CSV table of C-alpha atoms in Angstrom, one decimal:
chain,number,residue,atom,x,y,z
A,178,MET,CA,-0.1,-0.2,-0.3
A,179,LEU,CA,0.9,3.5,-1.0
A,180,GLU,CA,1.9,6.4,1.5
A,181,VAL,CA,0.1,9.1,1.4
A,182,PRO,CA,1.6,12.4,1.8
A,183,ILE,CA,0.1,14.2,4.8
A,184,SER,CA,-0.8,17.6,2.8
A,185,TRP,CA,-3.1,14.8,0.1
A,186,GLN,CA,-5.3,14.1,3.6
A,187,LEU,CA,-5.6,17.2,4.5
A,188,ALA,CA,-6.7,18.1,1.0
A,189,LYS,CA,-9.2,15.4,0.9
A,190,GLY,CA,-11.2,16.8,3.8
A,191,MET,CA,-10.7,20.7,3.2
A,192,VAL,CA,-12.6,20.1,0.0
A,193,SER,CA,-15.1,17.6,1.1
A,194,VAL,CA,-15.5,20.2,3.5
A,195,ALA,CA,-16.3,22.9,1.7
A,196,MET,CA,-18.5,20.7,-0.6
A,197,VAL,CA,-21.4,19.7,2.0
A,198,LEU,CA,-21.0,23.5,3.4
A,199,GLY,CA,-21.7,24.8,-0.1
A,200,LEU,CA,-24.8,22.2,-0.4
A,201,GLY,CA,-26.2,23.5,2.2
A,202,VAL,CA,-26.3,26.7,1.7
A,203,VAL,CA,-27.7,26.1,-1.3
A,204,ALA,CA,-30.8,24.1,0.4
A,205,VAL,CA,-31.7,27.3,2.7
A,206,ARG,CA,-30.5,30.4,0.5
A,207,VAL,CA,-32.1,29.0,-3.5
A,208,SER,CA,-33.9,25.6,-2.5
A,209,PRO,CA,-34.1,21.8,-1.5
A,210,ARG,CA,-34.8,21.4,-5.8
A,211,VAL,CA,-31.7,22.7,-7.1
A,212,ALA,CA,-30.0,21.6,-4.3
A,213,GLY,CA,-30.8,18.4,-5.3
A,214,LEU,CA,-29.7,18.7,-8.5
A,215,LEU,CA,-26.3,19.7,-7.2
A,216,ALA,CA,-25.5,16.7,-5.4
A,217,GLY,CA,-25.9,15.0,-8.5
A,218,TYR,CA,-22.4,17.0,-9.8
A,219,PRO,CA,-20.1,15.1,-9.4
A,220,LEU,CA,-18.0,16.5,-6.3
A,221,GLY,CA,-17.5,14.1,-4.5
A,222,THR,CA,-17.2,11.3,-7.1
A,223,ALA,CA,-14.5,13.3,-8.8
A,224,LEU,CA,-12.7,13.8,-5.5
A,225,ALA,CA,-12.9,10.0,-5.3
A,226,LEU,CA,-11.8,9.2,-8.6
A,227,PHE,CA,-9.2,12.0,-8.6
A,228,PHE,CA,-6.7,10.7,-5.6
A,229,ILE,CA,-7.6,7.1,-6.2
A,230,GLY,CA,-5.7,8.0,-9.2
A,231,LEU,CA,-3.6,10.3,-7.0
A,232,GLU,CA,-2.3,7.9,-4.7
A,233,ILE,CA,-2.8,4.7,-6.8
A,234,SER,CA,-2.5,5.0,-10.4
A,235,PRO,CA,-4.5,6.9,-13.1
A,236,LEU,CA,-5.1,3.6,-14.7
A,237,PHE,CA,-7.0,2.1,-11.7
A,238,ALA,CA,-8.8,5.0,-12.0
A,239,ALA,CA,-9.6,4.4,-15.5
A,240,GLU,CA,-11.6,1.1,-15.2
A,241,SER,CA,-12.8,1.9,-11.8
A,242,ALA,CA,-13.9,5.0,-12.9
A,243,VAL,CA,-15.7,2.2,-16.0
A,244,HIS,CA,-17.7,0.3,-12.3
A,245,THR,CA,-18.7,3.9,-11.2
A,246,LEU,CA,-21.2,4.3,-13.8
A,247,ALA,CA,-23.5,1.6,-13.0
A,248,GLY,CA,-23.0,2.0,-9.2
A,249,PHE,CA,-24.9,5.3,-9.1
A,250,THR,CA,-27.8,2.6,-9.6
A,251,ALA,CA,-26.7,2.1,-5.4
A,252,THR,CA,-26.8,5.1,-4.8
A,253,MET,CA,-30.2,6.2,-5.5
A,254,ALA,CA,-31.0,3.0,-3.6
A,255,LEU,CA,-29.5,4.8,-0.8
A,256,GLY,CA,-31.5,7.6,-1.3
A,257,ALA,CA,-34.5,5.7,-1.8
A,258,GLY,CA,-33.7,3.2,1.0
A,259,TYR,CA,-33.0,7.2,3.3
A,260,TRP,CA,-37.0,8.3,1.7
A,261,LEU,CA,-38.7,5.4,2.7
A,262,CYS,CA,-37.1,4.6,6.2
A,263,GLY,CA,-36.3,8.1,7.8
A,264,ARG,CA,-39.6,10.1,7.3
A,265,LYS,CA,-40.0,11.2,11.1
A,266,PRO,CA,-37.7,14.0,12.7
A,267,GLY,CA,-35.2,13.9,14.9
A,268,LEU,CA,-32.5,11.8,15.6
A,269,ARG,CA,-34.9,8.8,15.2
A,270,GLY,CA,-35.6,9.8,11.8
A,271,LEU,CA,-32.2,10.2,10.8
A,272,LEU,CA,-30.9,7.3,12.4
A,273,ALA,CA,-33.0,5.1,11.4
A,274,GLY,CA,-33.4,6.8,7.1
A,275,THR,CA,-29.3,6.3,7.4
A,276,THR,CA,-29.9,3.2,8.1
A,277,GLY,CA,-32.0,1.8,5.6
A,278,GLY,CA,-30.0,3.7,3.3
A,279,PHE,CA,-27.2,1.7,3.7
A,280,ILE,CA,-28.5,-1.6,3.3
A,281,ALA,CA,-30.1,-0.8,0.3
A,282,TRP,CA,-26.5,0.8,-1.2
A,283,PHE,CA,-24.9,-2.5,0.2
A,284,CYS,CA,-27.5,-4.5,-1.3
A,285,VAL,CA,-27.6,-3.6,-4.7
A,286,SER,CA,-24.0,-3.5,-4.5
A,287,LEU,CA,-23.6,-6.5,-4.3
A,288,VAL,CA,-25.8,-7.3,-7.4
A,289,LEU,CA,-23.7,-5.1,-9.1
A,290,ALA,CA,-20.6,-6.4,-8.6
A,291,GLN,CA,-21.3,-9.5,-10.1
A,292,PHE,CA,-21.3,-8.3,-13.1
A,293,ASP,CA,-17.7,-7.4,-15.8
A,294,PHE,CA,-19.5,-3.7,-17.1
A,295,THR,CA,-18.6,-1.8,-19.9
A,296,ARG,CA,-18.9,2.0,-20.6
A,297,LEU,CA,-22.0,1.3,-22.5
A,298,THR,CA,-24.0,-1.4,-19.9
A,299,GLY,CA,-23.0,0.5,-17.0
A,300,THR,CA,-24.1,3.9,-18.3
A,301,LEU,CA,-27.2,1.8,-19.3
A,302,VAL,CA,-28.3,0.3,-16.7
A,303,THR,CA,-27.8,3.1,-14.8
A,304,LEU,CA,-29.8,5.7,-17.7
A,305,CYS,CA,-32.8,2.9,-16.4
A,306,ALA,CA,-32.7,3.0,-13.2
A,307,ILE,CA,-33.1,6.5,-13.3
A,308,VAL,CA,-36.0,6.0,-14.9
A,309,LEU,CA,-37.4,3.3,-12.6
A,310,PHE,CA,-36.6,5.7,-9.3
A,311,SER,CA,-38.0,9.2,-10.4
A,312,TRP,CA,-41.1,7.3,-11.4
A,313,LEU,CA,-41.2,5.9,-8.2
A,314,PHE,CA,-40.2,9.5,-6.6
A,315,ARG,CA,-42.6,11.2,-8.5
A,316,ARG,CA,-44.8,11.7,-5.7
A,317,ILE,CA,-43.0,12.8,-3.4
A,318,PRO,CA,-44.0,16.5,-2.4
A,319,ASP,CA,-41.6,19.6,-3.0
A,320,SER,CA,-40.9,21.8,-0.1
A,321,VAL,CA,-39.4,24.6,0.4
A,322,ALA,CA,-36.2,24.3,3.6
A,323,THR,CA,-37.3,27.1,5.7
A,324,THR,CA,-34.2,29.1,7.5
A,325,ARG,CA,-32.7,28.9,10.6
A,326,ALA,CA,-29.9,29.8,12.9
A,327,PRO,CA,-26.5,29.4,11.2
A,328,PHE,CA,-25.1,26.5,13.0
A,329,SER,CA,-22.6,25.9,15.6
A,330,TRP,CA,-19.0,25.6,15.8
A,331,GLY,CA,-20.1,21.8,17.3
A,332,ALA,CA,-22.2,21.1,13.9
A,333,LEU,CA,-19.8,22.5,11.8
A,334,CYS,CA,-16.9,20.1,13.3
A,335,VAL,CA,-19.5,17.2,12.5
A,336,ARG,CA,-19.9,18.3,9.1
A,337,ALA,CA,-16.5,17.6,8.5
A,338,LEU,CA,-16.6,14.8,10.5
A,339,LEU,CA,-18.6,13.4,8.7
A,340,ALA,CA,-17.3,13.9,5.4
A,341,THR,CA,-13.8,13.8,6.2
A,342,LEU,CA,-15.1,10.1,7.3
A,343,ILE,CA,-16.8,9.4,4.1
A,344,VAL,CA,-13.5,10.3,2.0
A,345,PHE,CA,-11.8,8.8,3.6
A,346,ALA,CA,-13.1,5.3,3.7
A,347,ILE,CA,-13.5,5.1,0.3
A,348,THR,CA,-10.0,6.1,-0.6
A,349,THR,CA,-8.1,3.9,2.2
A,350,LEU,CA,-10.6,0.9,0.8
A,351,ALA,CA,-9.7,1.5,-2.5
A,352,HIS,CA,-6.6,0.4,-1.8
A,353,TRP,CA,-7.6,-3.0,-1.0
A,354,VAL,CA,-10.5,-3.6,-3.0
A,355,PRO,CA,-10.4,-4.4,-6.9
A,356,SER,CA,-11.5,-1.8,-9.1
A,357,ALA,CA,-14.9,-2.9,-9.7
A,358,TRP,CA,-15.8,-2.6,-5.6
A,359,ALA,CA,-13.2,0.7,-5.9
A,360,GLY,CA,-15.1,2.2,-8.8
A,361,THR,CA,-18.5,1.2,-6.6
A,362,LEU,CA,-17.2,3.2,-4.2
A,363,ALA,CA,-16.7,5.9,-5.6
A,364,ALA,CA,-19.5,6.5,-6.4
A,365,PHE,CA,-20.8,6.5,-3.2
A,366,PRO,CA,-23.0,10.0,-1.9
A,367,ILE,CA,-19.8,11.5,-0.5
A,368,THR,CA,-21.1,14.9,-0.4
A,369,MET,CA,-24.7,14.1,-0.5
A,370,LEU,CA,-25.5,11.9,2.7
A,371,PRO,CA,-23.5,14.4,5.2
A,372,PHE,CA,-25.8,16.9,3.3
A,373,LEU,CA,-29.4,15.1,4.0
A,374,LEU,CA,-28.4,14.0,7.7
A,375,ILE,CA,-27.7,17.5,7.9
A,376,LEU,CA,-30.7,18.9,6.5
A,377,HIS,CA,-32.8,16.1,8.0
A,378,LEU,CA,-32.0,17.7,11.7
A,379,SER,CA,-32.2,21.6,10.5
A,380,GLN,CA,-35.2,21.4,8.7
A,381,GLY,CA,-36.9,18.1,9.3
A,382,PRO,CA,-37.8,14.7,6.5
A,383,ALA,CA,-39.8,17.1,4.5
A,384,PRO,CA,-36.9,19.3,2.5
A,385,THR,CA,-34.7,15.5,2.6
A,386,ALA,CA,-37.0,14.1,0.8
A,387,THR,CA,-37.5,16.7,-1.7
A,388,VAL,CA,-33.7,16.9,-2.5
A,389,ILE,CA,-33.7,12.8,-2.4
A,390,LYS,CA,-36.7,13.0,-5.1
A,391,HIS,CA,-34.5,15.8,-7.4
A,392,TYR,CA,-31.2,14.0,-7.0
A,393,PRO,CA,-31.6,11.3,-10.1
A,394,MET,CA,-32.5,13.7,-12.7
A,395,GLY,CA,-29.2,15.4,-11.9
A,396,LEU,CA,-26.9,12.6,-12.2
A,397,GLY,CA,-26.2,13.4,-15.5
A,398,SER,CA,-23.4,15.2,-15.1
A,399,LEU,CA,-22.3,12.4,-12.9
A,400,LEU,CA,-22.7,9.8,-15.7
A,401,CYS,CA,-21.4,12.3,-18.4
A,402,TYR,CA,-18.2,12.4,-15.8
A,403,ALA,CA,-17.5,9.1,-14.8
A,404,LEU,CA,-17.3,7.9,-19.2
A,405,CYS,CA,-15.0,11.1,-19.5
A,406,VAL,CA,-12.7,10.6,-17.2
A,407,SER,CA,-13.0,6.3,-18.1
A,408,PHE,CA,-11.2,7.2,-21.4
A,409,THR,CA,-9.0,10.4,-20.5
A,410,TYR,CA,-7.3,9.5,-17.0
A,411,GLU,CA,-5.1,7.4,-18.6
A,412,SER,CA,-4.2,8.9,-22.1
A,413,TRP,CA,-4.2,13.4,-20.7
A,414,GLY,CA,-3.5,12.7,-16.7
A,415,LEU,CA,-5.2,13.5,-14.2
A,416,ALA,CA,-5.5,17.3,-13.8
A,417,LEU,CA,-6.4,17.3,-17.9
A,418,GLY,CA,-8.4,14.5,-17.2
A,419,THR,CA,-10.2,16.0,-14.5
A,420,LEU,CA,-11.2,18.9,-16.2
A,421,ALA,CA,-12.7,18.1,-19.1
A,422,GLY,CA,-15.0,15.1,-17.0
A,423,PHE,CA,-15.9,19.1,-15.8
A,424,SER,CA,-15.9,20.7,-18.5
A,425,VAL,CA,-18.3,17.7,-20.4
A,426,ALA,CA,-20.3,17.3,-16.9
A,427,THR,CA,-20.8,21.5,-16.9
A,428,LEU,CA,-22.1,21.4,-20.5
A,429,TRP,CA,-24.6,19.0,-19.1
A,430,LEU,CA,-26.0,20.4,-16.9
A,431,ILE,CA,-26.6,23.3,-18.6
A,432,GLY,CA,-28.0,21.8,-20.9
A,433,TRP,CA,-31.0,20.0,-19.0
A,434,MET,CA,-31.6,22.8,-17.0
A,435,GLN,CA,-32.1,24.8,-20.4
A,436,GLY,CA,-34.7,22.5,-20.8
A,437,GLN,CA,-36.1,22.7,-18.8
A,438,ARG,CA,-36.9,26.2,-18.4
A,439,TRP,CA,-38.1,25.7,-22.5
A,440,TRP,CA,-40.4,22.8,-21.2
A,441,ALA,CA,-41.9,24.8,-18.2
A,442,GLY,CA,-42.3,27.2,-20.7
A,443,ARG,CA,-43.4,25.3,-22.9
A,444,ARG,CA,-46.6,23.3,-20.6
A,445,GLU,CA,-47.2,26.9,-19.7
A,446,THR,CA,-47.8,28.4,-23.4
A,447,GLN,CA,-50.5,25.6,-23.8
A,448,GLY,CA,-51.8,26.4,-20.5
A,449,GLN,CA,-53.2,30.0,-20.7
A,450,ALA,CA,-54.0,29.2,-24.2
A,451,THR,CA,-56.6,26.1,-23.0
């Protein structure tokens, strides 16, 4: 196992904390719906794959990214498990939701581990799962988060600990498991899960369910990112491959949001015409 420099470890923790706090600000100041879409942006996955490539090799990270494509299905299953089990407010609902989410994630991950995915099959599996989970979540009502007082230093430390522990666990396990499992771990909701826990405790289960509802439709950028780095990490290197991945993911997200605006405007026009 490669000895990881302390500077890399500090970078992992700092970036993870920044991502979680950013999603929290979006949920309160904008809306949980937008936060759900941004939770599908390649934040935690990009961080995991980058450090896997840095600590092990770009080739290993590229091979892992192929399995990450299918691994997003397990992430959606985690959201479904959390939603089904975490419907009560407070710590009780949080613990039940977390338990249900982990069980769902692990069961689906075990099934996915039985297959040798390619870029095509991994993408198709998750695309089918996006349709399925979007249909399952369609009746979840949209709820707007209410503004609360700033979090205490204790809450800030909890956020930092959660994000850092998940990132360190995934990147450490990647040294000991095959690329298929490393890729599935990279698809784990590194930033979304701590965000859900924070939102659940501070705002309740309704806004948390709204984030889960819109998460599948935001996964397109994650798929674009993982697909891109699976091609570019080995030939272009980690820095250029990551830049290319973020560029492709950003273009997809912009196109998706523009398409949503067009569709909403079209429906409004049709409603006025009738």
